[in-house]
Protein backbone atom coordinates (compact mmCIF):
# COMPACT_ATOMS: atom_id res chain seq x y z
CA UNK A 1 0.00 0.00 0.00
CA UNK A 2 2.76 2.45 0.91
CA UNK A 3 4.64 1.60 -2.29
CA UNK A 4 1.46 2.34 -4.24
CA UNK A 5 1.04 5.62 -2.36
CA UNK A 6 4.60 6.63 -3.19
CA UNK A 7 4.05 5.78 -6.88
CA UNK A 8 0.86 7.85 -6.87
CA UNK A 9 2.74 10.75 -5.28
CA UNK A 10 5.55 10.57 -7.86
CA UNK A 11 3.09 10.46 -10.79
CA UNK A 12 1.04 13.39 -9.42
CA UNK A 13 4.18 15.49 -8.84
CA UNK A 14 5.52 14.71 -12.32
CA UNK A 15 2.15 15.93 -13.64
CA UNK A 16 2.72 19.31 -11.91
CA UNK A 17 6.25 19.57 -13.35
CA UNK A 18 4.94 18.58 -16.80
CA UNK A 19 2.27 21.29 -16.64
CA UNK A 20 4.94 23.92 -15.89
CA UNK A 21 7.09 22.57 -18.73
CA UNK A 22 4.11 22.82 -21.14
CA UNK A 23 3.42 26.35 -19.96
CA UNK A 24 7.06 27.27 -20.75
CA UNK A 25 6.75 25.71 -24.20
CA UNK A 26 3.46 27.56 -24.78
CA UNK A 27 5.05 30.90 -23.81
CA UNK A 28 8.10 30.49 -26.09
CA UNK A 29 5.82 29.48 -28.98
CA UNK A 30 3.31 32.27 -28.33
CA UNK A 31 5.94 35.03 -28.19
CA UNK A 32 8.57 33.46 -30.46
CA UNK A 33 11.33 33.49 -27.80
CA UNK A 34 14.57 31.84 -29.05
CA UNK A 35 14.90 29.76 -25.84
CA UNK A 36 13.79 26.15 -25.22
CA UNK A 37 10.41 26.06 -23.45
CA UNK A 38 11.81 23.68 -20.80
CA UNK A 39 14.35 26.28 -19.65
CA UNK A 40 11.64 28.96 -19.42
CA UNK A 41 9.56 26.44 -17.45
CA UNK A 42 12.50 25.84 -15.10
CA UNK A 43 13.02 29.56 -14.40
CA UNK A 44 9.26 29.98 -13.92
CA UNK A 45 9.33 27.08 -11.47
CA UNK A 46 12.06 28.77 -9.39
CA UNK A 47 9.79 31.84 -9.25
CA UNK A 48 6.77 29.71 -8.24
CA UNK A 49 8.79 28.09 -5.43
CA UNK A 50 10.26 31.41 -4.30
CA UNK A 51 6.81 33.03 -4.09
CA UNK A 52 5.36 29.90 -2.36
CA UNK A 53 2.68 29.51 -5.05
CA UNK A 54 4.01 25.96 -5.30
CA UNK A 55 5.38 24.41 -2.09
CA UNK A 56 8.64 22.46 -2.22
CA UNK A 57 6.98 19.32 -0.78
CA UNK A 58 4.45 19.27 -3.67
CA UNK A 59 7.18 18.55 -6.22
CA UNK A 60 10.24 17.33 -4.31
CA UNK A 61 9.63 13.54 -4.46
CA UNK A 62 8.71 13.48 -8.16
CA UNK A 63 11.51 15.91 -8.95
CA UNK A 64 14.19 13.77 -7.29
CA UNK A 65 12.85 10.71 -9.10
CA UNK A 66 13.16 12.52 -12.45
CA UNK A 67 16.66 13.85 -11.71
CA UNK A 68 17.79 10.46 -10.42
CA UNK A 69 16.68 8.70 -13.62
CA UNK A 70 17.79 11.47 -15.99
CA UNK A 71 20.00 9.05 -17.96
CA UNK A 72 16.96 6.97 -19.00
CA UNK A 73 15.36 9.95 -20.77
CA UNK A 74 18.45 10.41 -22.97
CA UNK A 75 18.45 6.81 -24.17
CA UNK A 76 15.99 7.02 -27.13
CA UNK A 77 17.96 9.99 -28.54
CA UNK A 78 21.28 8.16 -28.09
CA UNK A 79 19.92 5.09 -29.90
CA UNK A 80 19.55 7.49 -32.85
CA UNK A 81 23.23 6.77 -33.59
CA UNK A 82 21.86 3.70 -35.44
CA UNK A 83 20.92 6.08 -38.27
CA UNK A 84 24.57 7.17 -38.68
CA UNK A 85 26.38 3.84 -38.91
CA UNK A 86 28.12 4.86 -42.15
CA UNK A 87 29.30 8.15 -40.60
CA UNK A 88 30.64 6.34 -37.52
CA UNK A 89 32.64 3.95 -39.72
CA UNK A 90 34.18 6.75 -41.81
CA UNK A 91 34.49 9.54 -39.18
CA UNK A 92 33.92 7.98 -35.74
CA UNK A 93 37.60 8.16 -34.70
CA UNK A 94 37.99 11.80 -35.71
CA UNK A 95 34.71 12.77 -34.00
CA UNK A 96 35.84 11.08 -30.77
CA UNK A 97 39.21 12.90 -30.99
CA UNK A 98 37.42 16.28 -31.31
CA UNK A 99 35.13 15.53 -28.36
CA UNK A 100 38.04 14.40 -26.10
CA UNK A 101 40.19 17.45 -27.02
CA UNK A 102 37.34 19.91 -26.59
CA UNK A 103 36.01 18.46 -23.32
CA UNK A 104 39.50 18.51 -21.74
CA UNK A 105 40.01 22.08 -23.02
CA UNK A 106 36.75 23.25 -21.41
CA UNK A 107 37.56 21.55 -18.09
CA UNK A 108 41.16 22.86 -17.92
CA UNK A 109 40.08 26.38 -18.85
CA UNK A 110 37.14 26.68 -16.42
CA UNK A 111 38.88 24.71 -13.64
CA UNK A 112 42.07 26.81 -13.64
CA UNK A 113 40.37 30.21 -13.98
CA UNK A 114 37.67 29.56 -11.34
CA UNK A 115 40.27 28.06 -8.95
CA UNK A 116 42.43 31.22 -9.22
CA UNK A 117 39.40 33.52 -8.84
CA UNK A 118 38.06 31.60 -5.82
CA UNK A 119 41.45 31.68 -4.07
CA UNK A 120 41.86 35.43 -4.67
CA UNK A 121 38.33 36.15 -3.42
CA UNK A 122 38.79 33.97 -0.33
CA UNK A 123 42.09 35.68 0.51
CA UNK A 124 40.46 39.10 -0.04
CA UNK A 125 37.57 38.07 2.22
CA UNK A 126 39.80 36.88 5.08
CA UNK A 127 42.01 39.99 4.67
CA UNK A 128 39.07 42.26 5.34
CA UNK A 129 37.95 40.31 8.38
CA UNK B 1 9.81 -9.79 -39.32
CA UNK B 2 6.52 -10.83 -37.76
CA UNK B 3 3.68 -8.38 -37.63
CA UNK B 4 3.17 -7.34 -34.03
CA UNK B 5 0.52 -4.69 -34.71
CA UNK B 6 0.27 -1.06 -33.66
CA UNK B 7 -0.33 -1.64 -29.95
CA UNK B 8 2.56 -4.11 -29.74
CA UNK B 9 4.80 -1.67 -31.59
CA UNK B 10 3.92 1.19 -29.23
CA UNK B 11 4.66 -0.96 -26.20
CA UNK B 12 7.84 -2.51 -27.63
CA UNK B 13 10.18 0.52 -27.68
CA UNK B 14 8.99 1.66 -24.26
CA UNK B 15 9.20 -1.69 -22.47
CA UNK B 16 12.47 -2.68 -24.14
CA UNK B 17 14.21 0.59 -23.16
CA UNK B 18 13.06 0.48 -19.53
CA UNK B 19 13.94 -3.24 -19.19
CA UNK B 20 17.47 -2.79 -20.59
CA UNK B 21 17.96 0.33 -18.43
CA UNK B 22 16.89 -1.41 -15.20
CA UNK B 23 19.10 -4.43 -15.97
CA UNK B 24 22.12 -2.24 -16.81
CA UNK B 25 21.67 -0.19 -13.63
CA UNK B 26 21.61 -3.38 -11.51
CA UNK B 27 24.78 -4.67 -13.14
CA UNK B 28 26.56 -1.31 -12.69
CA UNK B 29 25.62 -1.17 -8.98
CA UNK B 30 27.30 -4.56 -8.46
CA UNK B 31 30.26 -4.02 -10.79
CA UNK B 32 30.91 -0.25 -11.00
CA UNK B 33 33.42 -0.31 -13.87
CA UNK B 34 33.48 2.74 -16.12
CA UNK B 35 32.85 0.84 -19.37
CA UNK B 36 29.79 -0.76 -17.76
CA UNK B 37 28.21 2.68 -17.24
CA UNK B 38 24.49 2.55 -18.23
CA UNK B 39 25.13 5.67 -20.32
CA UNK B 40 27.28 3.52 -22.62
CA UNK B 41 25.78 0.04 -22.21
CA UNK B 42 22.05 0.83 -22.64
CA UNK B 43 22.21 2.59 -26.06
CA UNK B 44 24.79 0.01 -27.27
CA UNK B 45 22.59 -2.94 -26.24
CA UNK B 46 19.50 -1.36 -27.85
CA UNK B 47 21.36 -0.63 -31.10
CA UNK B 48 22.46 -4.28 -31.15
CA UNK B 49 18.92 -5.54 -30.47
CA UNK B 50 17.37 -3.28 -33.14
CA UNK B 51 19.91 -4.17 -35.82
CA UNK B 52 19.69 -7.95 -35.20
CA UNK B 53 15.86 -8.00 -35.12
CA UNK B 54 15.46 -5.63 -38.09
CA UNK B 55 13.30 -3.12 -36.19
CA UNK B 56 13.85 0.37 -37.62
CA UNK B 57 14.62 3.43 -35.48
CA UNK B 58 11.25 4.92 -36.50
CA UNK B 59 9.39 1.83 -35.26
CA UNK B 60 11.40 1.87 -32.02
CA UNK B 61 10.54 5.55 -31.45
CA UNK B 62 6.76 4.93 -31.62
CA UNK B 63 6.94 3.69 -28.03
CA UNK B 64 10.30 5.11 -26.89
CA UNK B 65 9.38 8.73 -27.61
CA UNK B 66 7.24 8.72 -24.44
CA UNK B 67 10.47 8.31 -22.45
CA UNK B 68 12.05 11.31 -24.20
CA UNK B 69 8.99 13.41 -23.29
CA UNK B 70 10.00 13.13 -19.61
CA UNK B 71 13.03 15.35 -20.36
CA UNK B 72 10.62 18.33 -20.19
CA UNK B 73 9.51 17.86 -16.56
CA UNK B 74 13.05 16.63 -15.68
CA UNK B 75 14.53 19.94 -16.87
CA UNK B 76 11.89 21.85 -14.88
CA UNK B 77 12.85 19.72 -11.84
CA UNK B 78 16.31 21.36 -11.83
CA UNK B 79 14.45 24.32 -10.29
CA UNK B 80 14.36 22.31 -7.03
CA UNK B 81 18.16 22.17 -6.32
CA UNK B 82 18.48 25.77 -7.56
CA UNK B 83 15.73 26.98 -5.21
CA UNK B 84 17.24 25.06 -2.27
CA UNK B 85 20.72 26.47 -2.94
CA UNK B 86 19.95 30.09 -3.78
CA UNK B 87 22.40 31.33 -1.05
CA UNK B 88 25.19 29.25 -2.64
CA UNK B 89 24.25 30.65 -6.06
CA UNK B 90 24.52 34.20 -4.70
CA UNK B 91 27.86 33.48 -3.03
CA UNK B 92 29.44 31.95 -6.15
CA UNK B 93 27.53 33.87 -8.84
CA UNK B 94 30.73 35.46 -10.20
CA UNK B 95 32.61 32.13 -10.43
CA UNK B 96 29.65 30.30 -11.98
CA UNK B 97 28.94 33.09 -14.48
CA UNK B 98 32.58 33.40 -15.55
CA UNK B 99 32.89 29.63 -15.89
CA UNK B 100 29.74 29.48 -18.04
CA UNK B 101 30.82 32.21 -20.47
CA UNK B 102 34.43 31.01 -20.73
CA UNK B 103 33.45 27.34 -20.95
CA UNK B 104 30.76 27.91 -23.59
CA UNK B 105 33.08 29.91 -25.84
CA UNK B 106 35.87 27.34 -25.40
CA UNK B 107 33.50 24.44 -26.13
CA UNK B 108 32.15 26.05 -29.28
CA UNK B 109 35.53 27.05 -30.74
CA UNK B 110 37.41 23.88 -29.71
CA UNK B 111 34.67 21.66 -31.21
CA UNK B 112 34.03 23.38 -34.53
CA UNK B 113 37.55 24.47 -35.57
CA UNK B 114 39.31 21.08 -35.02
CA UNK B 115 36.32 19.37 -36.70
CA UNK B 116 36.87 21.48 -39.82
CA UNK B 117 40.68 20.98 -39.69
CA UNK B 118 40.12 17.21 -39.55
CA UNK B 119 37.91 17.52 -42.68
CA UNK B 120 34.73 16.36 -40.98
CA UNK B 121 31.63 17.34 -42.97
CA UNK B 122 30.10 20.80 -42.26
CA UNK B 123 26.95 18.99 -41.07
CA UNK B 124 29.01 17.01 -38.51
CA UNK B 125 30.95 20.11 -37.39
CA UNK B 126 27.68 22.05 -36.91
CA UNK B 127 26.15 19.18 -34.93
CA UNK B 128 29.27 19.11 -32.70
CA UNK B 129 29.01 22.84 -31.83
CA UNK B 130 26.52 22.66 -28.90
CA UNK B 131 27.70 19.23 -27.64
CA UNK B 132 28.88 20.41 -24.20
CA UNK B 133 25.47 21.43 -22.79
CA UNK B 134 22.51 19.42 -21.55
CA UNK B 135 20.63 17.45 -24.27
CA UNK B 136 17.33 19.40 -24.66
CA UNK B 137 19.19 22.71 -25.02
CA UNK B 138 21.91 21.20 -27.24
CA UNK B 139 19.30 19.70 -29.60
CA UNK B 140 17.45 23.02 -29.85
CA UNK B 141 20.64 24.97 -30.62
CA UNK B 142 21.71 22.32 -33.14
CA UNK B 143 18.38 22.69 -34.97
CA UNK B 144 18.66 26.51 -35.00
CA UNK B 145 22.16 26.57 -36.56
CA UNK B 146 21.43 23.91 -39.17
CA UNK B 147 22.85 20.83 -37.44
CA UNK B 148 21.21 17.42 -37.01
CA UNK B 149 19.62 17.27 -33.51
CA UNK B 150 19.75 13.46 -33.19
CA UNK B 151 23.45 13.51 -34.13
CA UNK B 152 24.02 16.23 -31.51
CA UNK B 153 22.23 14.10 -28.89
CA UNK B 154 24.73 11.31 -29.52
CA UNK B 155 27.69 13.74 -29.24
CA UNK B 156 26.28 15.12 -25.96
CA UNK B 157 26.26 11.61 -24.51
CA UNK B 158 29.82 10.88 -25.67
CA UNK B 159 30.83 14.20 -24.06
CA UNK B 160 29.27 13.06 -20.77
CA UNK B 161 31.28 9.82 -20.81
CA UNK B 162 34.55 11.56 -21.74
CA UNK B 163 33.96 14.27 -19.12
CA UNK B 164 33.23 11.82 -16.30
CA UNK B 165 36.55 10.08 -17.09
CA UNK B 166 38.64 13.22 -17.77
CA UNK B 167 37.36 15.39 -14.89
CA UNK B 168 39.10 13.62 -11.98
CA UNK B 169 42.34 13.46 -14.03
CA UNK B 170 42.23 17.22 -14.75
CA UNK B 171 41.61 17.92 -11.04
CA UNK B 172 44.63 15.78 -10.09
CA UNK B 173 47.08 17.03 -12.73
CA UNK B 174 46.31 20.72 -12.28
CA UNK B 175 45.82 20.44 -8.50
CA UNK B 176 42.42 22.14 -8.53
CA UNK B 177 41.72 22.42 -4.79
CA UNK B 178 38.71 24.72 -4.31
CA UNK B 179 35.32 22.91 -4.32
CA UNK B 180 33.76 25.69 -6.42
CA UNK B 181 36.33 25.18 -9.22
CA UNK B 182 35.88 21.40 -9.15
CA UNK B 183 32.10 21.79 -9.40
CA UNK B 184 32.36 24.41 -12.15
CA UNK B 185 34.57 22.25 -14.38
CA UNK B 186 32.28 19.23 -14.06
CA UNK B 187 29.03 21.16 -14.65
CA UNK B 188 30.39 23.28 -17.50
CA UNK B 189 32.32 20.47 -19.19
CA UNK B 190 30.07 17.43 -18.76
CA UNK B 191 26.50 18.67 -17.91
CA UNK B 192 24.20 16.23 -16.00
CA UNK B 193 26.56 13.24 -15.88
CA UNK B 194 29.39 15.54 -14.73
CA UNK B 195 27.09 16.93 -12.04
CA UNK B 196 26.38 13.43 -10.76
CA UNK B 197 30.16 12.75 -10.63
CA UNK B 198 30.77 16.08 -8.84
CA UNK B 199 28.36 15.07 -6.04
CA UNK B 200 30.77 12.17 -5.33
CA UNK B 201 33.40 14.80 -4.39
CA UNK B 202 31.00 16.67 -2.08
CA UNK B 203 27.77 18.66 -1.74
CA UNK B 204 29.30 22.04 -2.61
CA UNK B 205 30.97 20.52 -5.71
CA UNK B 206 27.69 18.90 -6.81
CA UNK B 207 25.52 21.95 -6.22
CA UNK B 208 27.95 24.29 -7.99
CA UNK B 209 28.09 21.75 -10.85
CA UNK B 210 24.29 21.70 -11.24
CA UNK B 211 24.16 25.50 -11.25
CA UNK B 212 27.13 25.66 -13.68
CA UNK B 213 25.40 23.22 -16.02
CA UNK B 214 22.33 25.47 -16.19
CA UNK B 215 24.42 28.65 -16.53
CA UNK B 216 26.47 27.02 -19.31
CA UNK B 217 23.26 26.09 -21.16
CA UNK B 218 22.12 29.72 -20.90
CA UNK B 219 25.51 31.10 -21.98
CA UNK B 220 25.68 28.73 -24.96
CA UNK B 221 22.16 29.77 -26.02
CA UNK B 222 23.24 33.42 -26.03
CA UNK B 223 26.81 33.00 -27.37
CA UNK B 224 26.19 30.57 -30.23
CA UNK B 225 24.27 33.02 -32.47
CA UNK B 226 26.95 35.67 -31.74
CA UNK B 227 30.06 33.51 -32.32
CA UNK B 228 28.61 31.35 -35.10
CA UNK B 229 29.07 33.85 -37.98
CA UNK B 230 32.68 34.51 -36.83
CA UNK B 231 33.78 30.89 -37.27
CA UNK B 232 32.23 30.63 -40.70
CA UNK B 233 29.02 28.79 -39.79
mmCIF file of C-alpha atoms in Angstrom, chain A residues 14 16-22 34-39 41-46 49-52 56 59-85 87-88 90-92 94-119 121-122, chain B residues 17 21 25 39 42-43 46-47 50-51 57 60-61 64 67-68 70-84 86 91 94-95 98-99 102-103 106-107 110-111 114-115 118-120 124 128 131 134-137 140 148 150-151 153-155 157-159 162-163 166-167 170 174-178 180-181 184-186 188-190 214 221:
data_model
loop_
_atom_site.group_PDB
_atom_site.id
_atom_site.type_symbol
_atom_site.label_atom_id
_atom_site.label_comp_id
_atom_site.label_asym_id
_atom_site.label_seq_id
_atom_site.Cartn_x
_atom_site.Cartn_y
_atom_site.Cartn_z
ATOM 1 C CA UNK A 14 5.521 14.712 -12.323
ATOM 2 C CA UNK A 16 2.717 19.308 -11.911
ATOM 3 C CA UNK A 17 6.250 19.570 -13.349
ATOM 4 C CA UNK A 18 4.942 18.577 -16.803
ATOM 5 C CA UNK A 19 2.267 21.285 -16.644
ATOM 6 C CA UNK A 20 4.935 23.916 -15.888
ATOM 7 C CA UNK A 21 7.092 22.570 -18.731
ATOM 8 C CA UNK A 22 4.106 22.820 -21.137
ATOM 9 C CA UNK A 34 14.567 31.840 -29.052
ATOM 10 C CA UNK A 35 14.902 29.762 -25.838
ATOM 11 C CA UNK A 36 13.792 26.147 -25.218
ATOM 12 C CA UNK A 37 10.410 26.056 -23.450
ATOM 13 C CA UNK A 38 11.813 23.684 -20.799
ATOM 14 C CA UNK A 39 14.346 26.285 -19.646
ATOM 15 C CA UNK A 41 9.558 26.438 -17.453
ATOM 16 C CA UNK A 42 12.500 25.839 -15.099
ATOM 17 C CA UNK A 43 13.020 29.563 -14.403
ATOM 18 C CA UNK A 44 9.264 29.985 -13.920
ATOM 19 C CA UNK A 45 9.328 27.075 -11.467
ATOM 20 C CA UNK A 46 12.058 28.775 -9.388
ATOM 21 C CA UNK A 49 8.792 28.086 -5.429
ATOM 22 C CA UNK A 50 10.258 31.409 -4.298
ATOM 23 C CA UNK A 51 6.808 33.027 -4.090
ATOM 24 C CA UNK A 52 5.363 29.896 -2.362
ATOM 25 C CA UNK A 56 8.643 22.455 -2.219
ATOM 26 C CA UNK A 59 7.180 18.549 -6.225
ATOM 27 C CA UNK A 60 10.242 17.326 -4.314
ATOM 28 C CA UNK A 61 9.631 13.540 -4.458
ATOM 29 C CA UNK A 62 8.709 13.480 -8.158
ATOM 30 C CA UNK A 63 11.513 15.913 -8.953
ATOM 31 C CA UNK A 64 14.193 13.768 -7.289
ATOM 32 C CA UNK A 65 12.848 10.712 -9.099
ATOM 33 C CA UNK A 66 13.159 12.521 -12.448
ATOM 34 C CA UNK A 67 16.660 13.853 -11.706
ATOM 35 C CA UNK A 68 17.794 10.455 -10.421
ATOM 36 C CA UNK A 69 16.675 8.702 -13.619
ATOM 37 C CA UNK A 70 17.789 11.472 -15.995
ATOM 38 C CA UNK A 71 19.995 9.050 -17.958
ATOM 39 C CA UNK A 72 16.958 6.972 -19.001
ATOM 40 C CA UNK A 73 15.356 9.950 -20.767
ATOM 41 C CA UNK A 74 18.455 10.409 -22.971
ATOM 42 C CA UNK A 75 18.453 6.805 -24.167
ATOM 43 C CA UNK A 76 15.990 7.021 -27.127
ATOM 44 C CA UNK A 77 17.963 9.988 -28.538
ATOM 45 C CA UNK A 78 21.283 8.156 -28.090
ATOM 46 C CA UNK A 79 19.919 5.091 -29.903
ATOM 47 C CA UNK A 80 19.548 7.488 -32.855
ATOM 48 C CA UNK A 81 23.227 6.773 -33.587
ATOM 49 C CA UNK A 82 21.857 3.703 -35.435
ATOM 50 C CA UNK A 83 20.921 6.085 -38.273
ATOM 51 C CA UNK A 84 24.565 7.168 -38.684
ATOM 52 C CA UNK A 85 26.380 3.838 -38.908
ATOM 53 C CA UNK A 87 29.300 8.150 -40.604
ATOM 54 C CA UNK A 88 30.644 6.343 -37.525
ATOM 55 C CA UNK A 90 34.184 6.754 -41.811
ATOM 56 C CA UNK A 91 34.494 9.542 -39.181
ATOM 57 C CA UNK A 92 33.920 7.977 -35.739
ATOM 58 C CA UNK A 94 37.992 11.804 -35.709
ATOM 59 C CA UNK A 95 34.706 12.766 -34.001
ATOM 60 C CA UNK A 96 35.845 11.080 -30.767
ATOM 61 C CA UNK A 97 39.212 12.902 -30.993
ATOM 62 C CA UNK A 98 37.425 16.276 -31.312
ATOM 63 C CA UNK A 99 35.130 15.528 -28.360
ATOM 64 C CA UNK A 100 38.041 14.398 -26.102
ATOM 65 C CA UNK A 101 40.187 17.453 -27.017
ATOM 66 C CA UNK A 102 37.343 19.915 -26.593
ATOM 67 C CA UNK A 103 36.014 18.462 -23.324
ATOM 68 C CA UNK A 104 39.499 18.511 -21.738
ATOM 69 C CA UNK A 105 40.013 22.080 -23.024
ATOM 70 C CA UNK A 106 36.751 23.248 -21.407
ATOM 71 C CA UNK A 107 37.560 21.549 -18.090
ATOM 72 C CA UNK A 108 41.156 22.856 -17.925
ATOM 73 C CA UNK A 109 40.079 26.377 -18.852
ATOM 74 C CA UNK A 110 37.136 26.678 -16.421
ATOM 75 C CA UNK A 111 38.885 24.709 -13.642
ATOM 76 C CA UNK A 112 42.070 26.808 -13.637
ATOM 77 C CA UNK A 113 40.368 30.214 -13.982
ATOM 78 C CA UNK A 114 37.675 29.556 -11.338
ATOM 79 C CA UNK A 115 40.271 28.061 -8.954
ATOM 80 C CA UNK A 116 42.427 31.223 -9.216
ATOM 81 C CA UNK A 117 39.402 33.517 -8.838
ATOM 82 C CA UNK A 118 38.057 31.600 -5.823
ATOM 83 C CA UNK A 119 41.447 31.684 -4.066
ATOM 84 C CA UNK A 121 38.327 36.146 -3.418
ATOM 85 C CA UNK A 122 38.789 33.967 -0.335
ATOM 86 C CA UNK B 17 14.206 0.587 -23.157
ATOM 87 C CA UNK B 21 17.959 0.331 -18.432
ATOM 88 C CA UNK B 25 21.666 -0.193 -13.630
ATOM 89 C CA UNK B 39 25.130 5.671 -20.318
ATOM 90 C CA UNK B 42 22.048 0.831 -22.644
ATOM 91 C CA UNK B 43 22.215 2.586 -26.058
ATOM 92 C CA UNK B 46 19.503 -1.362 -27.849
ATOM 93 C CA UNK B 47 21.356 -0.635 -31.102
ATOM 94 C CA UNK B 50 17.366 -3.282 -33.143
ATOM 95 C CA UNK B 51 19.909 -4.170 -35.819
ATOM 96 C CA UNK B 57 14.623 3.433 -35.477
ATOM 97 C CA UNK B 60 11.401 1.874 -32.025
ATOM 98 C CA UNK B 61 10.544 5.554 -31.449
ATOM 99 C CA UNK B 64 10.298 5.105 -26.892
ATOM 100 C CA UNK B 67 10.467 8.312 -22.453
ATOM 101 C CA UNK B 68 12.053 11.309 -24.202
ATOM 102 C CA UNK B 70 10.002 13.129 -19.613
ATOM 103 C CA UNK B 71 13.032 15.348 -20.362
ATOM 104 C CA UNK B 72 10.623 18.327 -20.188
ATOM 105 C CA UNK B 73 9.510 17.860 -16.558
ATOM 106 C CA UNK B 74 13.049 16.635 -15.679
ATOM 107 C CA UNK B 75 14.530 19.943 -16.868
ATOM 108 C CA UNK B 76 11.892 21.851 -14.880
ATOM 109 C CA UNK B 77 12.853 19.716 -11.844
ATOM 110 C CA UNK B 78 16.314 21.358 -11.830
ATOM 111 C CA UNK B 79 14.449 24.322 -10.290
ATOM 112 C CA UNK B 80 14.356 22.313 -7.028
ATOM 113 C CA UNK B 81 18.162 22.169 -6.324
ATOM 114 C CA UNK B 82 18.483 25.772 -7.561
ATOM 115 C CA UNK B 83 15.730 26.977 -5.211
ATOM 116 C CA UNK B 84 17.238 25.064 -2.272
ATOM 117 C CA UNK B 86 19.947 30.089 -3.784
ATOM 118 C CA UNK B 91 27.865 33.482 -3.034
ATOM 119 C CA UNK B 94 30.727 35.461 -10.205
ATOM 120 C CA UNK B 95 32.611 32.128 -10.427
ATOM 121 C CA UNK B 98 32.584 33.395 -15.552
ATOM 122 C CA UNK B 99 32.885 29.631 -15.886
ATOM 123 C CA UNK B 102 34.434 31.010 -20.729
ATOM 124 C CA UNK B 103 33.451 27.343 -20.949
ATOM 125 C CA UNK B 106 35.872 27.335 -25.405
ATOM 126 C CA UNK B 107 33.502 24.439 -26.129
ATOM 127 C CA UNK B 110 37.409 23.883 -29.708
ATOM 128 C CA UNK B 111 34.669 21.665 -31.206
ATOM 129 C CA UNK B 114 39.310 21.082 -35.023
ATOM 130 C CA UNK B 115 36.320 19.369 -36.703
ATOM 131 C CA UNK B 118 40.117 17.212 -39.553
ATOM 132 C CA UNK B 119 37.913 17.516 -42.681
ATOM 133 C CA UNK B 120 34.725 16.358 -40.978
ATOM 134 C CA UNK B 124 29.006 17.014 -38.514
ATOM 135 C CA UNK B 128 29.271 19.108 -32.700
ATOM 136 C CA UNK B 131 27.704 19.235 -27.640
ATOM 137 C CA UNK B 134 22.511 19.422 -21.549
ATOM 138 C CA UNK B 135 20.627 17.453 -24.265
ATOM 139 C CA UNK B 136 17.333 19.398 -24.659
ATOM 140 C CA UNK B 137 19.194 22.709 -25.020
ATOM 141 C CA UNK B 140 17.450 23.021 -29.846
ATOM 142 C CA UNK B 148 21.213 17.423 -37.005
ATOM 143 C CA UNK B 150 19.747 13.465 -33.190
ATOM 144 C CA UNK B 151 23.454 13.507 -34.135
ATOM 145 C CA UNK B 153 22.228 14.099 -28.885
ATOM 146 C CA UNK B 154 24.733 11.309 -29.520
ATOM 147 C CA UNK B 155 27.691 13.736 -29.242
ATOM 148 C CA UNK B 157 26.263 11.612 -24.510
ATOM 149 C CA UNK B 158 29.816 10.876 -25.670
ATOM 150 C CA UNK B 159 30.832 14.202 -24.055
ATOM 151 C CA UNK B 162 34.545 11.559 -21.738
ATOM 152 C CA UNK B 163 33.959 14.266 -19.120
ATOM 153 C CA UNK B 166 38.645 13.218 -17.770
ATOM 154 C CA UNK B 167 37.357 15.392 -14.892
ATOM 155 C CA UNK B 170 42.227 17.222 -14.752
ATOM 156 C CA UNK B 174 46.314 20.724 -12.283
ATOM 157 C CA UNK B 175 45.820 20.443 -8.504
ATOM 158 C CA UNK B 176 42.416 22.142 -8.533
ATOM 159 C CA UNK B 177 41.716 22.417 -4.792
ATOM 160 C CA UNK B 178 38.712 24.723 -4.310
ATOM 161 C CA UNK B 180 33.762 25.686 -6.423
ATOM 162 C CA UNK B 181 36.330 25.178 -9.225
ATOM 163 C CA UNK B 184 32.356 24.408 -12.154
ATOM 164 C CA UNK B 185 34.572 22.251 -14.375
ATOM 165 C CA UNK B 186 32.275 19.227 -14.061
ATOM 166 C CA UNK B 188 30.388 23.283 -17.500
ATOM 167 C CA UNK B 189 32.322 20.467 -19.190
ATOM 168 C CA UNK B 190 30.073 17.432 -18.758
ATOM 169 C CA UNK B 214 22.331 25.468 -16.185
ATOM 170 C CA UNK B 221 22.159 29.766 -26.021
#
